XYZ file of N, CA, C and O in Angstrom:
756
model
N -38.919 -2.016 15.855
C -38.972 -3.401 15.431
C -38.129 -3.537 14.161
O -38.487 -2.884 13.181
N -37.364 -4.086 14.102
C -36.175 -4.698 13.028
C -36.857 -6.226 12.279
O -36.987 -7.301 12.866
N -37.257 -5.894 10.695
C -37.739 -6.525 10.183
C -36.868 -7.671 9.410
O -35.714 -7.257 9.520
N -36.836 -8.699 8.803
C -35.955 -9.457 8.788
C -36.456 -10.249 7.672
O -37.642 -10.556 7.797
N -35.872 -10.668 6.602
C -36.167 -11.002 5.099
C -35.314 -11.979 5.269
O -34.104 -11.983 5.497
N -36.356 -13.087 5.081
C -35.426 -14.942 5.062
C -35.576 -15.002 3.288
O -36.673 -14.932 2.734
N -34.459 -15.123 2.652
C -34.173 -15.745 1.429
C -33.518 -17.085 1.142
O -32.340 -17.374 1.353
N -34.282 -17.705 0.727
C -33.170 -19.031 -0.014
C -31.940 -19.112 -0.725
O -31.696 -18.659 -1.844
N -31.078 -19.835 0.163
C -29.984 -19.656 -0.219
C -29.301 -19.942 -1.485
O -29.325 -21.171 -1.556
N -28.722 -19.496 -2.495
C -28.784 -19.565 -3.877
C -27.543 -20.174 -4.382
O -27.473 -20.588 -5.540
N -26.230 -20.267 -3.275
C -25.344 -20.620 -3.453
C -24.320 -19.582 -3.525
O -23.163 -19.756 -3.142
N -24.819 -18.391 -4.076
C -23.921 -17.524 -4.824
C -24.029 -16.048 -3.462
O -23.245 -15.443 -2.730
N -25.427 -16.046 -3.753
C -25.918 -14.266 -3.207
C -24.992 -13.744 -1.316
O -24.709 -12.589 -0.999
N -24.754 -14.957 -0.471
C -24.326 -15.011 0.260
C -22.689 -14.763 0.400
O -22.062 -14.101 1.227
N -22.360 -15.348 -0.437
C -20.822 -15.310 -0.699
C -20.466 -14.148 -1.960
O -19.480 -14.259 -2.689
N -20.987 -13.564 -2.010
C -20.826 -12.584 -3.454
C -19.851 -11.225 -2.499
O -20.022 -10.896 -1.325
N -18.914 -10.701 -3.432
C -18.201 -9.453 -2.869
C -19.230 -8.594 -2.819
O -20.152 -8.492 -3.628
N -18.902 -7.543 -1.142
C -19.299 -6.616 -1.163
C -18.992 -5.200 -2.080
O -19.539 -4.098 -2.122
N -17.848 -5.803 -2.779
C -17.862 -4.502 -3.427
C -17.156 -4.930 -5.526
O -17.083 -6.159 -5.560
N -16.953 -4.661 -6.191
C -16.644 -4.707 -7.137
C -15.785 -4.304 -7.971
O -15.789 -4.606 -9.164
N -14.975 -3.587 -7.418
C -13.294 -3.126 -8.314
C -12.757 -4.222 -8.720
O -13.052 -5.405 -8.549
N -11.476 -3.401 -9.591
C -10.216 -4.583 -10.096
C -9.490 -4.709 -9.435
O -9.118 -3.802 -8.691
N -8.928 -6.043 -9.439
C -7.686 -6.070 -8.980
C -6.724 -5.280 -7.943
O -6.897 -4.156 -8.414
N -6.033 -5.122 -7.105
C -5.176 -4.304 -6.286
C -3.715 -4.595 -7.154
O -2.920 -5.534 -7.104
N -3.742 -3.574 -7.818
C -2.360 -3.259 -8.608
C -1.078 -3.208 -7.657
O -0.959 -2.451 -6.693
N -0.176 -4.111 -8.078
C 1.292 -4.055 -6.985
C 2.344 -3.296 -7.828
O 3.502 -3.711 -7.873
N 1.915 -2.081 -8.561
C 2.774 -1.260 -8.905
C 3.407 -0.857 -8.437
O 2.829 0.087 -7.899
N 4.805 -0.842 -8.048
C 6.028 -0.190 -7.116
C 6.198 -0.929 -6.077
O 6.865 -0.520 -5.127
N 5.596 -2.193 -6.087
C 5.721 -3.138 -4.619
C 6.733 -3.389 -5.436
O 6.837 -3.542 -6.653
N 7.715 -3.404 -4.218
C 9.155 -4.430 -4.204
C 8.958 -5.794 -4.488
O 7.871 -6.314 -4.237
N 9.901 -6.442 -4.990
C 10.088 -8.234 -5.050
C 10.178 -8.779 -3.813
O 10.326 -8.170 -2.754
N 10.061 -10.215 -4.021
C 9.682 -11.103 -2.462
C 9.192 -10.758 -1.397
O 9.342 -11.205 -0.260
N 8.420 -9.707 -1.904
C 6.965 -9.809 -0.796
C 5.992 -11.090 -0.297
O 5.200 -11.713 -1.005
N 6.276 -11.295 1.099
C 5.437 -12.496 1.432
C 4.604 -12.255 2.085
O 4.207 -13.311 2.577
N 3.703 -10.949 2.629
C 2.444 -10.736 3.791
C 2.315 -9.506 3.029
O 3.368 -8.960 2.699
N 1.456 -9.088 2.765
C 0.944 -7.585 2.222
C -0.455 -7.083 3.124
O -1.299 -7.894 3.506
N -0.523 -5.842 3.345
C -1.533 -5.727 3.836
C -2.412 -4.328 2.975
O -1.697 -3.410 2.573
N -3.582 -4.262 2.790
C -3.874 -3.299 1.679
C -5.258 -2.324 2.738
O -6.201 -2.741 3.411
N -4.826 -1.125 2.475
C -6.020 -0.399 3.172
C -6.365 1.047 2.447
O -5.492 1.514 1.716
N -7.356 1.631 2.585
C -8.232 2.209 1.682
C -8.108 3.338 3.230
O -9.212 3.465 3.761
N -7.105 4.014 3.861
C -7.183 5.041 4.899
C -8.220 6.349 4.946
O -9.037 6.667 5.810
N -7.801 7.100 3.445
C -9.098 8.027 3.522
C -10.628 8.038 3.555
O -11.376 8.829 4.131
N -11.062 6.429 2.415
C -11.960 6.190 2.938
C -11.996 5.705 4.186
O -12.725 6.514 4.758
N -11.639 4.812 5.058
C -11.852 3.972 6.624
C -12.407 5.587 7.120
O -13.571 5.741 7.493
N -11.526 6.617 7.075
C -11.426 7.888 7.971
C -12.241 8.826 7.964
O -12.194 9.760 8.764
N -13.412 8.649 6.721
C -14.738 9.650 5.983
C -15.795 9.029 7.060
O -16.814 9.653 7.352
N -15.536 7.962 7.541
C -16.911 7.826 8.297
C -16.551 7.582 9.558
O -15.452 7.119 9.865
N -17.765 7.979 10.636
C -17.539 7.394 12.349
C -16.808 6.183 12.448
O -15.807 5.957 13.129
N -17.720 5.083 11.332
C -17.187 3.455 12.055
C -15.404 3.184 11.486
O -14.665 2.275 11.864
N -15.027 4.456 10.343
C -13.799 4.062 10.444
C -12.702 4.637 11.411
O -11.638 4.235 11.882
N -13.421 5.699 11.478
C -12.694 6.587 12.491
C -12.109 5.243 13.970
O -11.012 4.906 14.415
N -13.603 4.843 14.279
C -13.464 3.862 15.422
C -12.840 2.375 15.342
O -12.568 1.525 16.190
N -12.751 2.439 14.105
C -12.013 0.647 13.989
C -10.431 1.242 13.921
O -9.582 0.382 14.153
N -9.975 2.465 13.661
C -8.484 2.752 13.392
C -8.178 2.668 15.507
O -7.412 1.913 16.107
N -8.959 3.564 15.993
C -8.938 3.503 17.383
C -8.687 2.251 18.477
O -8.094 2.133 19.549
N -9.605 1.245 17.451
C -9.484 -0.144 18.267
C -8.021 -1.140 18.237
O -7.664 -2.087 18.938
N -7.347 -0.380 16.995
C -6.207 -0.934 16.886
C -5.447 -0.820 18.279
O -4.470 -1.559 18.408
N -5.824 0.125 19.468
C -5.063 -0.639 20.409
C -4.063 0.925 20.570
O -3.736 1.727 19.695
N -3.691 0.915 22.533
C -2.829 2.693 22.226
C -1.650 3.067 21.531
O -1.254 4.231 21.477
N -1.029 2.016 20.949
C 0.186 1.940 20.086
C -0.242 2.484 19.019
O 0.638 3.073 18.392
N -1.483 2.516 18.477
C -2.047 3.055 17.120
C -1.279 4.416 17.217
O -0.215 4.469 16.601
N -1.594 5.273 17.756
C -1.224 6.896 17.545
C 0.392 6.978 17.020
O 0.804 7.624 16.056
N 1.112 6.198 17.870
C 2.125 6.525 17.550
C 2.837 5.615 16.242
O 3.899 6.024 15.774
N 2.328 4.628 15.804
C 2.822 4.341 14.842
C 2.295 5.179 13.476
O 2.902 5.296 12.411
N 1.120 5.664 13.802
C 0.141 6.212 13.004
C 1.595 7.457 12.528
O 2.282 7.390 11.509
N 1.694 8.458 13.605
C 2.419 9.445 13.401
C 3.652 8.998 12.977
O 4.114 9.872 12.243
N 4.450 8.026 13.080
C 5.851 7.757 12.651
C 5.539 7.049 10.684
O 6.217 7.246 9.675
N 4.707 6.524 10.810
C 4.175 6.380 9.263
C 3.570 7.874 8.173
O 3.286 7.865 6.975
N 3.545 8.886 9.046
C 2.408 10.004 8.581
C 3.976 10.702 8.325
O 4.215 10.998 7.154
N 5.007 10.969 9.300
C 6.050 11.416 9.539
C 7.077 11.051 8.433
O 7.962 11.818 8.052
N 6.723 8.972 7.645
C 7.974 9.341 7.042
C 7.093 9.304 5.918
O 7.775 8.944 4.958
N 5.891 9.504 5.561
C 5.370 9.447 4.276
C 5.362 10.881 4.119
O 5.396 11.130 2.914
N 5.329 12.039 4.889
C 5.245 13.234 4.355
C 3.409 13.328 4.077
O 3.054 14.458 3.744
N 2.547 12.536 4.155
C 1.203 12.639 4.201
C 0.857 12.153 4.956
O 1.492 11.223 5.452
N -0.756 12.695 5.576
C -1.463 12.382 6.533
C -2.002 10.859 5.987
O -1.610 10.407 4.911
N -2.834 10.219 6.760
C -3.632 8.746 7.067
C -4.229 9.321 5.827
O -3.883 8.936 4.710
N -5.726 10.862 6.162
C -6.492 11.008 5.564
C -6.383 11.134 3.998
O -7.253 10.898 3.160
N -5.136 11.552 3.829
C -4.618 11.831 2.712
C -4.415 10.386 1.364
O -4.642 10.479 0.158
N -3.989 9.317 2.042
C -3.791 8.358 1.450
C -5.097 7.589 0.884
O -5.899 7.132 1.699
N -5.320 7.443 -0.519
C -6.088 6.494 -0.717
C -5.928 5.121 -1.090
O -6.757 4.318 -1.517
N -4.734 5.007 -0.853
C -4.512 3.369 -0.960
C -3.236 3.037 0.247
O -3.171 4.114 0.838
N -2.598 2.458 0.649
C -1.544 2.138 0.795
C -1.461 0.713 1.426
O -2.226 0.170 2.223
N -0.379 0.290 0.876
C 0.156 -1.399 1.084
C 1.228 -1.718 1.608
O 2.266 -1.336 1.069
N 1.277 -2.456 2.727
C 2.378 -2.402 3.568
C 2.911 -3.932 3.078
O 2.262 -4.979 3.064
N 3.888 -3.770 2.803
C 4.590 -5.074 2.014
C 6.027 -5.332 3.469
O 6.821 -4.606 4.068
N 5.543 -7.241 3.447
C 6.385 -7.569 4.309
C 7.509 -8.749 3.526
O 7.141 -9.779 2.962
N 8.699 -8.356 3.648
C 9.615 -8.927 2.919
C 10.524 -9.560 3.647
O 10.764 -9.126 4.774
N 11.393 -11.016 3.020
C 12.638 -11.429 3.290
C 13.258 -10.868 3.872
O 13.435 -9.710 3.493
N 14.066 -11.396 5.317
C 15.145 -10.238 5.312
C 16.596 -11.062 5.867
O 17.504 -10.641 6.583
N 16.419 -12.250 5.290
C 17.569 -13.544 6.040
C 17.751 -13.702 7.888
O 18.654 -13.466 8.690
N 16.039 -14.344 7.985
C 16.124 -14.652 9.351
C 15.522 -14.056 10.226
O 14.844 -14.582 11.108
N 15.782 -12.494 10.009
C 15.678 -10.918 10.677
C 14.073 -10.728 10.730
O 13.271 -11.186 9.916
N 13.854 -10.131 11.605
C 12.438 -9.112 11.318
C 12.274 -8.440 10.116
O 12.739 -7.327 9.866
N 11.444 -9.300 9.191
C 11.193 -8.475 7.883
C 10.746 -7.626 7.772
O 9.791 -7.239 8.445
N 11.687 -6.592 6.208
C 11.773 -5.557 6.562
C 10.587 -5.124 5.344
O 10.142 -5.754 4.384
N 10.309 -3.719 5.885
C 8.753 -3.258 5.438
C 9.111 -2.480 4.508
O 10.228 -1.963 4.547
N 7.784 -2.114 2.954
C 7.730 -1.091 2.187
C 6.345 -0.719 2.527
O 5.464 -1.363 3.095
N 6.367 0.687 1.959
C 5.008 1.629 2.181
C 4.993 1.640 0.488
O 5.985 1.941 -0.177
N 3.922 1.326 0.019
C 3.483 2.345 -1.209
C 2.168 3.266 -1.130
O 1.057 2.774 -0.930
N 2.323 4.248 -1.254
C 1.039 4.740 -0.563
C 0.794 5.436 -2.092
O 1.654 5.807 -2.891
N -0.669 5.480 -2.214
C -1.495 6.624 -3.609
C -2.151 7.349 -3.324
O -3.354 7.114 -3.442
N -1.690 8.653 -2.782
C -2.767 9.797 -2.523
C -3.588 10.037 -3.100
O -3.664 9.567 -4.235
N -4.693 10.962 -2.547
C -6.104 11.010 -3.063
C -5.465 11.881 -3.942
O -5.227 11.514 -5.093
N -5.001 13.555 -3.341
C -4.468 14.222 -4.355
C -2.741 14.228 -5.243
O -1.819 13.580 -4.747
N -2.550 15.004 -6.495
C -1.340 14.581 -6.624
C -0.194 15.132 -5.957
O -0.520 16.086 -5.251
N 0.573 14.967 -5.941
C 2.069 16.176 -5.100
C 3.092 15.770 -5.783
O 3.450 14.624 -6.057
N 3.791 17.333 -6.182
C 4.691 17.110 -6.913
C 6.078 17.088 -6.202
O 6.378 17.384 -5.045
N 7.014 16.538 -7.498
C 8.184 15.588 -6.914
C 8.927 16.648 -5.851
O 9.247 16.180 -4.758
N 9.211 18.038 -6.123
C 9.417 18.850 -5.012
C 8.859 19.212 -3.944
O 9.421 19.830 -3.040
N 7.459 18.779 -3.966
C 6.777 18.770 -2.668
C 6.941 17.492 -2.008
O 6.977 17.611 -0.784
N 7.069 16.121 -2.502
C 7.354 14.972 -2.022
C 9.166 15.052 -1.648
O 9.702 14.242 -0.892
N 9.661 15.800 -2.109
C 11.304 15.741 -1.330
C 11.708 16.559 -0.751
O 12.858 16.491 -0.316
N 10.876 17.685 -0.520
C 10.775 18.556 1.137
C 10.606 17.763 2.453
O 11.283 17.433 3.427
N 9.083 17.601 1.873
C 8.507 16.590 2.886
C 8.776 15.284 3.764
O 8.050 14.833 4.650
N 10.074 14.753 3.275
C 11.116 13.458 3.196
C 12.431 14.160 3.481
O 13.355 13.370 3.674
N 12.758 15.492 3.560
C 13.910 15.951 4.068
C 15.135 16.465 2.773
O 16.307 16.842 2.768
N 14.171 16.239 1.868
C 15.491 16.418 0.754
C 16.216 15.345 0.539
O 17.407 15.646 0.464
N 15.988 14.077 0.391
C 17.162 12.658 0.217
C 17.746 13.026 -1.180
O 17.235 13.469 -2.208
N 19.070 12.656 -0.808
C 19.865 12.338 -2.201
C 19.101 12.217 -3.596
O 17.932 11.855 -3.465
N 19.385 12.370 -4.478
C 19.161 11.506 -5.835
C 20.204 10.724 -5.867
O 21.359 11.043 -5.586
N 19.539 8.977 -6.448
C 20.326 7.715 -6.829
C 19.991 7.650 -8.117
O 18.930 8.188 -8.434
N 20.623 7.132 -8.928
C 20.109 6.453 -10.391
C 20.029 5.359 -10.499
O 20.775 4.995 -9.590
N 19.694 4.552 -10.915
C 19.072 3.286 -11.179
C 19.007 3.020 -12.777
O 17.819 3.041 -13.099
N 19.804 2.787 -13.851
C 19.469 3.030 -15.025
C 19.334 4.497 -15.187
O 19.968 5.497 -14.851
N 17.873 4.123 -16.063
C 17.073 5.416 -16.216
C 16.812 6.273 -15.630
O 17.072 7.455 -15.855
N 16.156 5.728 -14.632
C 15.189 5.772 -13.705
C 15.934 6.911 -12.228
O 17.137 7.145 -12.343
N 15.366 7.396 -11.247
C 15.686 7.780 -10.198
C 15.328 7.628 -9.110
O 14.099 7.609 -9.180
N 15.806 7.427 -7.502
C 15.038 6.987 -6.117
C 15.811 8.099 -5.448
O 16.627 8.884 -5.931
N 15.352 7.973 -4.219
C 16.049 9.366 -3.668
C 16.084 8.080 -2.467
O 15.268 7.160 -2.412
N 17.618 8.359 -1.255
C 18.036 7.779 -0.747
C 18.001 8.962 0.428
O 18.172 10.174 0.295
N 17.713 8.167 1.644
C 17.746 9.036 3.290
C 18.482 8.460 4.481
O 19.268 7.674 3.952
N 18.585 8.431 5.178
C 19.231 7.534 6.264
C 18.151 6.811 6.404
O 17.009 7.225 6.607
N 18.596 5.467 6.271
C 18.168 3.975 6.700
C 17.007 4.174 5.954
O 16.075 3.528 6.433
N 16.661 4.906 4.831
C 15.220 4.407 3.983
C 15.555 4.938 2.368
O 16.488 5.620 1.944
N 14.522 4.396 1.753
C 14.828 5.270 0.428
C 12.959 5.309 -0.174
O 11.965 4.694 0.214
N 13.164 6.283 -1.198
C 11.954 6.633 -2.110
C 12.332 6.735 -3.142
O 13.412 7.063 -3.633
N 10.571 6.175 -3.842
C 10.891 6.226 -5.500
C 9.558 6.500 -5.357
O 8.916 6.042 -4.412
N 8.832 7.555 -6.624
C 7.791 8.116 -6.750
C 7.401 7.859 -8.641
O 7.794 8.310 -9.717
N 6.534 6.986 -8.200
C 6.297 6.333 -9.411
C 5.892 7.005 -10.698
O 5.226 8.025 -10.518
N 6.115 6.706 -11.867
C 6.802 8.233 -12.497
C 5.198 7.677 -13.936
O 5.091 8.226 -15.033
N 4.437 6.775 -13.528
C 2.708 6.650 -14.447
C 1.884 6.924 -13.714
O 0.699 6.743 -13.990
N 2.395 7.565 -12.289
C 0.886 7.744 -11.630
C 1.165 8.980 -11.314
O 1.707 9.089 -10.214
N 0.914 10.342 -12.121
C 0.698 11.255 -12.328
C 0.943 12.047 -10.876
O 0.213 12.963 -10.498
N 2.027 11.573 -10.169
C 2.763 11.916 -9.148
C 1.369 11.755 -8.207
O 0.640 12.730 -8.025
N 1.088 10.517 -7.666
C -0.077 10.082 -6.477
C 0.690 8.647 -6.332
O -0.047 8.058 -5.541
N 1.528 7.947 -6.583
C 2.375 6.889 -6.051
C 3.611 6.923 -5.574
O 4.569 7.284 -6.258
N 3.678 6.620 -4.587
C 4.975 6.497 -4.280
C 5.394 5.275 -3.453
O 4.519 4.563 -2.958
N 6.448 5.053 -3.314
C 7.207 3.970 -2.055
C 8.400 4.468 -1.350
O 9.330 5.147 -1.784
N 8.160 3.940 -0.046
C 9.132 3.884 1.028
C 10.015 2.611 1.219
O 9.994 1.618 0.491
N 10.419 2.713 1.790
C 11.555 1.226 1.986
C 13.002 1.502 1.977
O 13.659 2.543 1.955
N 13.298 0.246 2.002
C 14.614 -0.196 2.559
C 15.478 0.309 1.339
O 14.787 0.526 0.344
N 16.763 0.534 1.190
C 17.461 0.902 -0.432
C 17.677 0.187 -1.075
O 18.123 0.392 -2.204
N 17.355 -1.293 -0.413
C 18.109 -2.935 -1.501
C 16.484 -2.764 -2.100
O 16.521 -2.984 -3.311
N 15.286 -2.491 -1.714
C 14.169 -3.152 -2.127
C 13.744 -1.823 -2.923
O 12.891 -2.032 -3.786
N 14.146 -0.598 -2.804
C 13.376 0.490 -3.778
C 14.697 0.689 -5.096
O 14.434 1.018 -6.253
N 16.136 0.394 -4.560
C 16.502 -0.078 -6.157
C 16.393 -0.572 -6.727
O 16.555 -0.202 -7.890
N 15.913 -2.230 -6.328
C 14.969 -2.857 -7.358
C 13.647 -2.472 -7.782
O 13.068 -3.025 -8.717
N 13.136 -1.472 -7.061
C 11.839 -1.256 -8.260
C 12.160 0.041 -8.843
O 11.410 0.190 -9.808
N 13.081 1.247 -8.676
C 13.845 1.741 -9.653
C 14.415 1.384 -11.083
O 14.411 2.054 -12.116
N 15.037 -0.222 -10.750
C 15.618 -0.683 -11.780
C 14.234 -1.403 -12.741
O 14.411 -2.065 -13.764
N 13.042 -1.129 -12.210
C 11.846 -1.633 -12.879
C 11.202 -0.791 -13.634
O 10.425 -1.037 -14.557
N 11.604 0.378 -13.144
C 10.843 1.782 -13.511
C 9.276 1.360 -12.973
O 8.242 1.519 -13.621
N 9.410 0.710 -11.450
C 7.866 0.591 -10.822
C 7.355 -0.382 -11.036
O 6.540 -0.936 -10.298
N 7.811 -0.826 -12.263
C 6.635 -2.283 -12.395
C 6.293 -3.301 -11.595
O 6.836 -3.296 -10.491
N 5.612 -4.099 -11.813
C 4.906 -5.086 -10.468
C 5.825 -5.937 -10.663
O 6.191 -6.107 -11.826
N 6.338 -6.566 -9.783
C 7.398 -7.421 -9.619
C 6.506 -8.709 -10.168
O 5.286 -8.769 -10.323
N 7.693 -9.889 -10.450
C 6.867 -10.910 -10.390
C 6.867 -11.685 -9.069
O 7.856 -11.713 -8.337
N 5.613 -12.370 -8.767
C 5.385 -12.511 -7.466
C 5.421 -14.320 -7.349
O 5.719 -15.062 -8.285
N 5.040 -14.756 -5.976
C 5.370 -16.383 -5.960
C 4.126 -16.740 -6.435
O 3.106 -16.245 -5.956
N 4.111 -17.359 -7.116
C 2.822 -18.215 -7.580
C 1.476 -17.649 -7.082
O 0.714 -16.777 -7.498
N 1.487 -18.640 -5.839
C 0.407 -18.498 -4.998
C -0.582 -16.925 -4.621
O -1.734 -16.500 -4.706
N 0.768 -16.505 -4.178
C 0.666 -14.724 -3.687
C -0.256 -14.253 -5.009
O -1.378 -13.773 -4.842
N 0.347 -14.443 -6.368
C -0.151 -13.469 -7.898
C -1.634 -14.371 -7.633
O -2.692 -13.791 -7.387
N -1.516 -15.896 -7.730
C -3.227 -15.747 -7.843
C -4.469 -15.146 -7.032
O -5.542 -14.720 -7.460
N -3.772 -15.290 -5.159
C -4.540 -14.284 -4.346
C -5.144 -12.880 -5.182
O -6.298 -12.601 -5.508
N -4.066 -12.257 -5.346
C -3.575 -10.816 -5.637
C -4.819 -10.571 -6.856
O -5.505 -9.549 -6.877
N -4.955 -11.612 -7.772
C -5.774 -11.057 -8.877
C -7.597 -11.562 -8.369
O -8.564 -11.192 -9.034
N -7.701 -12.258 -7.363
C -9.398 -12.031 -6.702
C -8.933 -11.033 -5.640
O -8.961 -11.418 -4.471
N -8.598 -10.058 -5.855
C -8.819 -9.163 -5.002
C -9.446 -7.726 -5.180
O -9.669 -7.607 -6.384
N -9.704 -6.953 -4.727
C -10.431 -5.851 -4.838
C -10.223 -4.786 -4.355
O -10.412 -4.782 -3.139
N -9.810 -3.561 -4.906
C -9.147 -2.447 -4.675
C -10.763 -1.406 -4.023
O -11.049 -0.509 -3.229
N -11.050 -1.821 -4.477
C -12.353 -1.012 -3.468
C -12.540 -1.548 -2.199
O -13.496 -0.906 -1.764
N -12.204 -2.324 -1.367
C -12.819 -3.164 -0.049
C -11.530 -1.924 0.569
O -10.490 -1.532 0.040
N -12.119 -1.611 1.770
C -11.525 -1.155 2.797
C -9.615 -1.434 3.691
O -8.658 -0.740 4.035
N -10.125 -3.210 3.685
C -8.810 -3.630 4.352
C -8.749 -4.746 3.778
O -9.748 -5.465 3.802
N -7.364 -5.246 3.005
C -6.963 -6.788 2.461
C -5.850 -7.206 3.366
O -4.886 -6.503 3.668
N -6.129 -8.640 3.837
C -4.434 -8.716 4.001
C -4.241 -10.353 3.045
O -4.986 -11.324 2.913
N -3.012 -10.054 2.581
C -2.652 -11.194 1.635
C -1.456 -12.125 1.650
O -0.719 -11.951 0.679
N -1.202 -12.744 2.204
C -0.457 -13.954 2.529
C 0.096 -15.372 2.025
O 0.744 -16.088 2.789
């Protein structure tokens, strides 16, 4: 028997976040991002029901799963954040960045094995490593656990940032700051 507690509705207690973090930091997100999507992979992957909601995504899951695991050089489980940023691309199928924050750190020679060895670019100061048809920049305040993937027009601009959060359209930055880096899955639009 499943017991069942009627409370008066308070206005608030119903609509209150399930969870309580800050903000979802867009550190190393590229500029003119217009669809972001934010997911918490290692946690979803610690329990059965996440295991099974990654599954429901449908049989295309596996293989995009592996072509994302493939160019990040880390597993799903491995990632504790990552944000798939959907950008401008004049007309075209917009084109995508990964920033992903591993649980653990990896250093910059283990992150450019793992990626094939890309070039070094300079950017200013700063450095991205360039591959066929993608580039990386490994964000140089997060104690080597950030990094980004992407296109080379969109990771030299956050090279030329040294990572910083771009500024975003209006609308998007006020989403962005009620949001919550602890919830499982965001998508932001």
């Amino acid at each position: 028997v499943i017991a069942q507690e009627v409370i008066p509705d308070d206005g608030n207690t119903l609509w209150a976040s399930p969870t309580s973090g800050k903000p979802v930091s867009f550190r190393c997100v590229p500029p003119e991002g217009q669809v972001f999507l934010i997911a918490r992979p290692s946690d979803m992957l610690a329990s059965p029901e996440g295991a099974k909601v990654l599954e429901a995504l449908g049989p295309n899951f596996p293989a995009a799963r592996d072509a994302l695991e493939a160019a990040a050089g880390v597993k799903l489980a491995e990632m504790e954040q990552l944000i798939v940023g959907f950008h401008n691309n004049d007309g075209k199928f917009p084109r995508t960045s990964l920033i992903i924050r591993t649980k653990e750190p990896l250093t910059k020679d283990d992150l450019l094995s793992k990626w094939g060895n890309p070039a070094e670019q300079k950017e200013g100061d700063a450095s991205f490593y360039a591959g066929i048809g993608r580039a990386y920049f490994i964000d140089p305040l997060a104690e080597e656990k950030r990094f980004v993937i992407g296109d080379p027009i969109d990771i030299k601009d956050v090279a030329k940032s040294a990572g910083g959060a771009p500024a975003l359209f209006r609308d998007i930055e006020r989403l962005r700051r009620s949001t919550d880096e602890d919830r499982h899955f965001t998508v932001l639009f």
